[in-house]
Coordinates of C-alpha atoms in Angstrom, one line a residue:
X253 CA -18.1 6.9 -68.6
X254 CA -21.5 5.3 -68.1
X255 CA -23.1 8.2 -70.0
X256 CA -20.5 7.9 -72.8
X257 CA -21.0 4.2 -73.0
X258 CA -24.8 4.6 -73.3
X259 CA -24.4 7.2 -76.0
X260 CA -22.0 4.9 -77.9
X261 CA -24.5 2.0 -77.7
X262 CA -27.4 4.2 -78.9
X263 CA -25.6 6.3 -81.5
X264 CA -27.6 4.8 -84.3
X265 CA -30.9 6.1 -82.7
X266 CA -29.3 9.5 -82.1
X267 CA -28.4 9.6 -85.8
X268 CA -31.9 8.8 -86.8
X269 CA -33.2 11.5 -84.5
X270 CA -30.7 14.0 -85.8
X271 CA -31.7 13.3 -89.4
X272 CA -35.4 13.7 -88.5
X273 CA -34.7 17.1 -86.7
X274 CA -32.8 18.3 -89.7
X275 CA -35.7 17.5 -91.9
X276 CA -38.1 19.3 -89.5
X277 CA -36.1 22.4 -89.0
X278 CA -35.0 22.7 -92.7
X279 CA -38.3 21.8 -94.3
X280 CA -39.9 24.2 -96.8
X281 CA -43.4 25.4 -95.9
X282 CA -46.6 25.0 -97.9
X283 CA -48.7 27.9 -99.1
X284 CA -50.8 27.5 -95.9
X285 CA -47.7 27.7 -93.7
X286 CA -47.5 24.0 -92.8
X287 CA -44.3 22.1 -92.5
X288 CA -44.1 19.9 -95.6
X289 CA -41.7 17.4 -94.1
X290 CA -43.9 16.8 -91.0
X291 CA -47.1 16.4 -93.1
X292 CA -48.7 13.0 -92.7
X293 CA -48.7 12.4 -96.4
X294 CA -45.0 13.0 -96.7
X295 CA -44.1 10.7 -93.9
X296 CA -46.3 8.0 -95.4
X297 CA -44.6 8.5 -98.8
X298 CA -41.2 7.9 -97.0
X299 CA -42.4 4.6 -95.5
X300 CA -43.9 3.6 -98.9
X301 CA -40.7 4.4 -100.7
X302 CA -38.3 2.6 -98.3
X303 CA -40.5 -0.5 -98.1
X304 CA -39.0 -2.2 -101.2
X305 CA -35.4 -1.5 -100.2
X306 CA -36.3 -2.4 -96.6
X307 CA -37.6 -5.8 -97.5
X308 CA -34.4 -6.6 -99.4
X309 CA -32.2 -5.1 -96.6
X310 CA -34.1 -7.4 -94.1
X311 CA -33.0 -10.5 -96.0
X312 CA -29.5 -9.0 -96.6
X313 CA -28.9 -8.5 -92.9
X314 CA -28.8 -12.2 -92.0
X315 CA -26.7 -13.0 -95.1
X316 CA -24.1 -10.3 -94.0
X317 CA -24.2 -11.5 -90.4
X318 CA -23.0 -14.9 -91.6
X319 CA -20.1 -13.2 -93.3
X320 CA -21.6 -13.4 -96.8
X321 CA -23.0 -10.9 -99.3
X322 CA -25.8 -11.1 -101.9
X323 CA -25.3 -9.0 -105.0
X324 CA -28.0 -10.7 -106.9
X325 CA -31.1 -9.5 -105.0
X326 CA -31.7 -6.6 -107.5
X327 CA -31.8 -8.9 -110.5
X328 CA -33.9 -11.5 -108.6
X329 CA -36.4 -8.8 -107.9
X330 CA -36.4 -7.9 -111.6
X331 CA -37.2 -11.5 -112.6
X332 CA -40.0 -11.6 -110.1
X333 CA -41.5 -8.3 -111.4
X334 CA -41.5 -9.7 -114.9
X335 CA -43.1 -13.0 -113.8
X336 CA -45.7 -11.1 -111.6
X337 CA -46.7 -8.6 -114.4
X338 CA -46.9 -11.4 -117.0
X339 CA -49.1 -13.6 -114.8
X340 CA -51.4 -10.7 -114.0
X341 CA -51.8 -9.4 -117.6
X342 CA -51.3 -12.2 -120.1
X343 CA -53.7 -15.2 -120.1
X344 CA -52.6 -18.7 -121.1
X345 CA -49.3 -20.4 -121.0
X346 CA -46.5 -17.8 -121.1
X347 CA -42.8 -17.7 -120.2
X348 CA -43.9 -16.4 -116.8
X349 CA -46.1 -19.5 -116.2
X350 CA -43.4 -21.8 -117.5
X351 CA -40.9 -20.3 -115.0
X352 CA -43.3 -19.7 -112.1
X353 CA -45.6 -22.7 -111.7
X354 CA -43.0 -25.5 -111.8
X355 CA -41.0 -23.4 -109.4
X356 CA -43.8 -23.3 -106.9
X357 CA -44.3 -27.0 -107.2
X358 CA -40.6 -27.7 -106.6
X359 CA -40.5 -25.3 -103.6
X360 CA -43.6 -26.9 -102.1
X361 CA -42.1 -30.4 -102.5
X362 CA -38.8 -29.4 -100.9
X363 CA -40.3 -27.3 -98.1
X364 CA -42.7 -30.1 -97.2
X365 CA -39.9 -32.6 -97.0
X366 CA -37.4 -30.4 -95.1
X367 CA -39.9 -29.0 -92.6
X368 CA -41.4 -32.4 -91.8
X369 CA -38.0 -34.0 -91.4
X370 CA -37.0 -31.0 -89.2
X371 CA -40.0 -31.5 -86.9
X372 CA -39.3 -35.2 -86.5
X373 CA -35.7 -34.6 -85.7
X374 CA -36.6 -32.1 -83.0
X375 CA -39.2 -34.4 -81.5
X376 CA -36.6 -37.1 -81.2
X377 CA -34.1 -34.7 -79.7
X378 CA -36.5 -33.4 -77.1
X379 CA -37.4 -37.0 -76.0
X380 CA -33.7 -38.1 -75.9
X381 CA -32.5 -34.9 -74.4
X382 CA -29.9 -34.6 -77.1
X383 CA -27.9 -31.5 -77.9
X384 CA -30.0 -29.4 -80.3
X385 CA -27.0 -28.7 -82.5
X386 CA -26.3 -32.4 -83.2
X387 CA -27.9 -34.5 -85.9
X388 CA -30.0 -37.5 -84.9
X389 CA -30.8 -40.6 -86.9
X390 CA -34.3 -41.1 -88.1
X391 CA -35.9 -44.4 -89.2
X392 CA -37.0 -44.8 -92.8
X393 CA -40.6 -43.9 -92.1
X394 CA -40.0 -40.6 -90.3
X395 CA -36.8 -39.7 -92.1
X396 CA -37.9 -40.4 -95.7
X397 CA -41.3 -41.7 -96.4
X398 CA -43.5 -39.3 -94.3
X399 CA -41.5 -36.2 -95.4
X400 CA -41.8 -37.2 -99.0
X401 CA -45.5 -37.8 -98.7
X402 CA -46.0 -34.4 -97.1
X403 CA -44.0 -32.8 -99.8
X404 CA -46.0 -34.4 -102.6
X405 CA -49.2 -33.4 -101.0
X406 CA -48.1 -29.8 -100.7
X407 CA -46.9 -29.9 -104.3
X408 CA -50.3 -31.2 -105.5
X409 CA -52.2 -28.6 -103.5
X410 CA -50.1 -25.8 -105.0
X411 CA -50.8 -27.1 -108.5
X412 CA -54.5 -27.5 -107.7
X413 CA -54.6 -23.8 -106.7
X414 CA -52.5 -22.4 -109.5
X415 CA -53.4 -24.4 -112.7
X416 CA -57.0 -23.0 -112.9
X417 CA -55.6 -19.5 -112.9
X418 CA -53.5 -19.9 -116.0
X419 CA -56.2 -19.4 -118.6
X420 CA -58.1 -16.5 -117.1
X421 CA -55.0 -14.7 -115.6
X422 CA -53.7 -14.9 -112.1
X423 CA -55.1 -13.1 -109.0
X424 CA -53.4 -11.4 -106.1
X425 CA -52.9 -14.6 -104.0
X426 CA -51.5 -16.4 -107.1
X427 CA -48.8 -13.8 -107.7
X428 CA -48.1 -13.5 -104.0
X429 CA -47.3 -17.2 -104.1
X430 CA -45.4 -17.5 -107.4
X431 CA -43.1 -14.5 -107.3
X432 CA -41.7 -15.1 -103.8
X433 CA -41.2 -18.8 -104.7
X434 CA -39.2 -17.8 -107.8
X435 CA -37.0 -15.6 -105.6
X436 CA -36.6 -18.3 -103.0
X437 CA -35.5 -20.9 -105.6
X438 CA -32.8 -18.6 -107.0
X439 CA -31.7 -17.5 -103.6
X440 CA -31.4 -21.2 -102.4
X441 CA -29.4 -21.9 -105.6
X442 CA -27.0 -19.1 -104.6
X443 CA -26.5 -20.6 -101.2
X444 CA -26.1 -24.2 -102.5
X445 CA -23.4 -23.2 -105.0
X446 CA -21.6 -21.2 -102.3
X447 CA -21.7 -24.1 -99.8
X448 CA -21.2 -27.1 -102.1
X449 CA -18.6 -25.3 -104.4
X450 CA -16.9 -23.6 -101.4
X451 CA -16.8 -20.4 -103.4
X452 CA -16.8 -16.8 -102.3
X453 CA -20.3 -15.3 -102.0
X454 CA -19.2 -12.2 -103.8
X455 CA -18.3 -14.2 -106.9
X456 CA -21.4 -16.5 -106.9
X457 CA -23.9 -13.7 -106.3
X458 CA -22.2 -11.5 -108.9
X459 CA -22.5 -14.3 -111.4
X460 CA -26.2 -14.8 -110.4
X461 CA -26.8 -11.1 -110.8
X462 CA -25.8 -11.2 -114.4
X463 CA -27.5 -14.5 -115.1
X464 CA -30.8 -13.4 -113.5
X465 CA -30.8 -10.2 -115.5
X466 CA -30.5 -12.3 -118.7
X467 CA -33.3 -14.6 -117.6
X468 CA -35.5 -11.6 -116.8
X469 CA -35.0 -10.2 -120.3
X470 CA -35.6 -13.6 -122.0
X471 CA -38.8 -14.1 -119.9
X472 CA -40.1 -10.6 -120.8
X473 CA -39.2 -11.0 -124.5
X474 CA -37.3 -8.9 -126.9
X475 CA -40.1 -6.4 -127.5
X476 CA -41.1 -6.0 -123.9
X477 CA -38.8 -3.6 -122.1
X478 CA -41.8 -2.8 -119.8
X479 CA -44.9 -4.9 -119.0
X480 CA -47.6 -2.4 -118.0
X481 CA -50.1 -3.4 -115.3
X482 CA -53.4 -1.5 -115.2
X483 CA -55.6 -2.7 -112.4
X484 CA -59.2 -3.1 -113.5
X485 CA -58.2 -3.1 -117.2
X486 CA -55.6 -5.7 -118.1
X487 CA -55.2 -7.0 -114.5
X488 CA -57.5 -7.8 -111.7
X489 CA -58.9 -4.8 -109.8
X490 CA -58.1 -6.5 -106.5
X491 CA -54.4 -6.0 -107.1
X492 CA -54.9 -2.3 -106.2
X493 CA -55.1 -3.3 -102.6
X494 CA -51.3 -3.9 -102.5
X495 CA -50.8 -0.1 -102.9
X496 CA -53.7 1.1 -100.7
X497 CA -53.7 2.4 -97.1
X498 CA -54.7 -0.2 -94.5
X499 CA -57.6 1.3 -92.5
X500 CA -56.5 4.7 -94.0
X501 CA -53.5 4.7 -91.7
X502 CA -50.5 2.8 -93.1
X503 CA -49.5 1.9 -96.7
X504 CA -49.7 -1.8 -97.5
X505 CA -46.0 -2.0 -98.6
X506 CA -45.0 -0.5 -95.2
X507 CA -47.1 -3.2 -93.5
X508 CA -45.2 -5.9 -95.4
X509 CA -41.8 -4.3 -94.4
X510 CA -42.7 -3.9 -90.8
X511 CA -44.0 -7.4 -90.6
X512 CA -40.8 -8.8 -92.2
X513 CA -38.7 -6.9 -89.7
X514 CA -40.7 -8.1 -86.7
X515 CA -40.9 -11.7 -87.8
X516 CA -37.3 -12.2 -89.0
X517 CA -36.0 -10.1 -86.1
X518 CA -37.8 -12.5 -83.6
X519 CA -36.4 -15.5 -85.5
X520 CA -32.8 -14.1 -85.3
X521 CA -33.2 -13.1 -81.6
X522 CA -35.1 -16.0 -80.0
X523 CA -34.6 -19.1 -82.0
X524 CA -31.6 -21.6 -82.4
X525 CA -31.5 -20.6 -86.1
X526 CA -30.7 -17.0 -85.1
X527 CA -28.0 -18.1 -82.7
X528 CA -26.5 -20.3 -85.5
X529 CA -26.4 -17.3 -87.9
X530 CA -24.4 -15.2 -85.4
X531 CA -22.1 -18.1 -84.5
X532 CA -21.3 -18.8 -88.2
X533 CA -20.5 -15.1 -88.7
X534 CA -18.3 -15.0 -85.6
X535 CA -16.3 -18.1 -86.5
X536 CA -17.6 -20.6 -89.0
X537 CA -15.0 -23.2 -88.2
X538 CA -15.8 -23.1 -84.5
X539 CA -19.5 -23.3 -85.3
X540 CA -18.9 -26.4 -87.4
X541 CA -16.9 -28.0 -84.6
X542 CA -19.7 -27.3 -82.1
X543 CA -22.1 -29.4 -84.3
X544 CA -23.9 -26.6 -86.2
X545 CA -24.9 -27.5 -89.8
X546 CA -23.3 -24.3 -91.1
X547 CA -24.0 -25.1 -94.8
X548 CA -27.7 -25.6 -94.3
X549 CA -28.0 -22.4 -92.3
X550 CA -26.2 -20.4 -94.9
X551 CA -28.4 -21.8 -97.7
X552 CA -31.5 -20.9 -95.6
X553 CA -30.3 -17.2 -95.2
X554 CA -29.8 -16.9 -99.0
X555 CA -33.1 -18.5 -99.7
X556 CA -34.9 -16.1 -97.3
X557 CA -33.1 -13.2 -99.0
X558 CA -34.5 -14.3 -102.4
X559 CA -37.9 -14.9 -100.9
X560 CA -38.1 -11.3 -99.6
X561 CA -36.8 -10.0 -102.9
X562 CA -39.8 -11.8 -104.5
X563 CA -42.2 -10.1 -102.1
X564 CA -40.6 -6.8 -102.8
X565 CA -41.1 -7.4 -106.5
X566 CA -44.9 -7.9 -106.2
X567 CA -45.1 -4.6 -104.2
X568 CA -43.0 -2.9 -106.8
X569 CA -45.4 -3.9 -109.5
X570 CA -48.3 -2.7 -107.4
X571 CA -46.7 0.7 -106.8
X572 CA -45.2 1.4 -110.2
X573 CA -47.8 -0.5 -112.3
X574 CA -45.2 -2.3 -114.3
X575 CA -42.7 -5.1 -114.4
X576 CA -39.4 -4.8 -116.2
X577 CA -36.1 -6.6 -116.4
X578 CA -34.1 -3.8 -114.9
X579 CA -36.5 -3.0 -112.1
X580 CA -34.0 -3.7 -109.4
X581 CA -30.9 -2.1 -110.9
X582 CA -28.6 -0.8 -108.1
X583 CA -31.1 -1.9 -105.4
X584 CA -28.6 -4.3 -103.9
X585 CA -26.2 -1.5 -103.2
X586 CA -28.9 0.6 -101.4
X587 CA -29.8 -2.5 -99.3
X588 CA -26.2 -3.1 -98.4
X589 CA -25.7 0.6 -97.5
X590 CA -28.8 0.5 -95.3
X591 CA -27.6 -2.6 -93.5
X592 CA -24.1 -1.2 -92.9
X593 CA -25.5 2.1 -91.7
X594 CA -27.6 0.1 -89.3
X595 CA -24.4 -1.2 -87.6
X596 CA -24.1 -4.7 -89.2
X597 CA -20.5 -5.6 -89.7
X598 CA -19.4 -6.7 -93.2
X599 CA -17.0 -9.0 -91.5
X600 CA -19.9 -10.9 -90.0
X601 CA -21.0 -11.9 -86.6
X602 CA -22.5 -8.6 -85.5
X603 CA -25.7 -6.8 -86.4
X604 CA -29.4 -6.6 -85.8
X605 CA -32.6 -6.0 -87.7
X606 CA -33.4 -3.1 -85.4
X607 CA -30.3 -1.4 -86.7
X608 CA -31.3 -2.3 -90.2
X609 CA -34.7 -0.7 -89.7
X610 CA -33.0 2.5 -88.5
X611 CA -30.6 2.4 -91.4
X612 CA -33.4 2.1 -93.9
X613 CA -35.3 5.0 -92.3
X614 CA -32.1 7.2 -92.2
X615 CA -31.5 6.5 -95.9
X616 CA -35.2 7.2 -96.7
X617 CA -35.4 10.4 -94.7
X618 CA -32.2 11.7 -96.2
X619 CA -33.4 11.1 -99.7
X620 CA -36.7 12.8 -98.8
X621 CA -35.0 15.8 -97.4
X622 CA -32.8 16.2 -100.4
X623 CA -35.8 15.9 -102.7
X624 CA -37.8 18.5 -100.8
X625 CA -35.0 21.0 -101.3
X626 CA -34.7 20.1 -105.0
X627 CA -31.1 19.1 -104.7
X628 CA -29.5 18.0 -108.0
X629 CA -29.8 14.2 -108.3
X630 CA -26.1 13.8 -109.0
X631 CA -25.2 15.8 -105.9
X632 CA -27.6 13.6 -103.9
X633 CA -25.5 10.6 -104.8
X634 CA -22.3 12.4 -103.7
X635 CA -23.8 13.3 -100.4
X636 CA -25.2 9.9 -99.8
X637 CA -21.8 8.3 -100.5
X638 CA -20.1 10.7 -98.0
X639 CA -22.7 9.9 -95.3
X640 CA -22.3 6.2 -95.8
X641 CA -18.5 6.4 -95.4
X642 CA -18.8 8.6 -92.3
X643 CA -21.5 6.4 -90.7
X644 CA -19.4 3.2 -91.2
X645 CA -16.3 4.9 -89.7
X646 CA -18.3 5.7 -86.6
X647 CA -20.1 2.3 -86.5
X648 CA -16.8 0.4 -86.8
X649 CA -15.0 2.7 -84.4
X650 CA -12.3 3.5 -87.0
X651 CA -12.6 7.2 -86.9
X652 CA -9.8 7.5 -84.5
X653 CA -7.5 5.5 -86.8
X654 CA -8.3 7.9 -89.6
X655 CA -7.6 10.9 -87.5
X656 CA -4.3 9.4 -86.3
X657 CA -3.3 8.6 -89.9
X658 CA -4.0 12.2 -90.9
X659 CA -2.2 13.4 -87.7
X660 CA -5.2 15.5 -86.7
X661 CA -5.8 16.6 -83.1
X662 CA -7.4 13.9 -80.9
X663 CA -6.4 11.1 -83.3
X664 CA -4.1 9.2 -80.9
X665 CA -6.5 9.5 -78.0
X666 CA -9.4 8.3 -80.0
X667 CA -7.3 5.5 -81.4
X668 CA -6.4 4.3 -77.9
X669 CA -10.0 4.4 -76.8
X670 CA -11.0 2.4 -79.9
X671 CA -8.4 -0.3 -79.1
X672 CA -9.6 -0.4 -75.5
X673 CA -13.2 -0.8 -76.6
X674 CA -12.4 -3.5 -79.1
X675 CA -10.3 -5.6 -76.7
X676 CA -13.1 -6.7 -74.3
X677 CA -15.4 -7.5 -77.2
X678 CA -12.7 -9.8 -78.6
X679 CA -12.2 -11.6 -75.3
X680 CA -16.0 -12.0 -75.0
X681 CA -16.2 -13.4 -78.5
X682 CA -13.5 -16.0 -77.7
X683 CA -15.3 -17.0 -74.5
X684 CA -18.6 -17.4 -76.4
X685 CA -16.9 -19.6 -79.0
X686 CA -15.5 -21.7 -76.3
X687 CA -19.0 -22.1 -74.8
X688 CA -20.4 -23.1 -78.2
X689 CA -17.8 -25.7 -78.6
X690 CA -18.7 -27.3 -75.4

């Protein structure tokens, strides 16, 4: 039983190993007799190709753990690709500048205020020994004046950095600041509407997906379906670094993806914010009663999701040398599929970025294997859909229910084992909620 339990807990990794072995054993050979799948260049291409989806899936994971969903990330990435390409290639005041620069100023102002107030609150809590989940009262200087001053200073610094770049065209650091801030603002707007309006995340993010697509087209202009970016010609040559190999070993997009996984994974695992995310997904009402500011946490997860979509947009422009209003079409579905394959429950409360990382790699390796064998693109979609359904059945332990429903051999036994496996986890969940409430 111990071995079976260990296999059940590590089934995602075994799935990744199985996909990798299938790729190795079934790989075509080059003219020199080398395994194409195992070639260093091919594996680097896999990491490069999954990086955009991986960044978006990283932000999506926390959103889904809270019990939400974000269908707008593809369109948010599209807006950010348009803004990025326009800032790089068109000098002067453009729609990209009008949308991007004020957004950075607003984000800097709000972040300065919120972060400073957060620091003061935690200092007061640590001195008073107060429960970290409870609010504390701050005086006027620490609660309003100082945070406002810090916000204004950051706002002025951001404008001081960005305004001189408008006329000669933006550089790499400029677009790496503006595009993620645009994504963060739209993501935070998603979270604010969901929390303040008490609406379903599906509806709000679906509406934002359509709205963002329209804003992206309006920003690009009627005659600009694609905004080409040629480094060293109509854009700065330094932008080429975002698609290069770091020390000749790892592609820059892959480095961004791995960095996001490690940093956000550490936040979810080791900080109070991460514990709040899981608590909200497990039982939001219990989390509220325990003193957690559930609304703020949810807004933060959607804002971070938008931020990572903005970073993915800059890397997309660097890799494909273009920005376009439909750049992220369907990308939200790939991200959700990767997150679910990684073991994150769509019901919330369960999941990890380690699983998401494996899910992204499984998705990327599968696509690579199918492409190496020249499988028809339409058939690839069918196979991917079947694999997603099968993986989710295994992850959610519902395969036994399906077998029992179809009256197949082993169905009743598997169903009993599934119920037995779920019962202790439910008891543990109720105990944890009771502990949080204390």
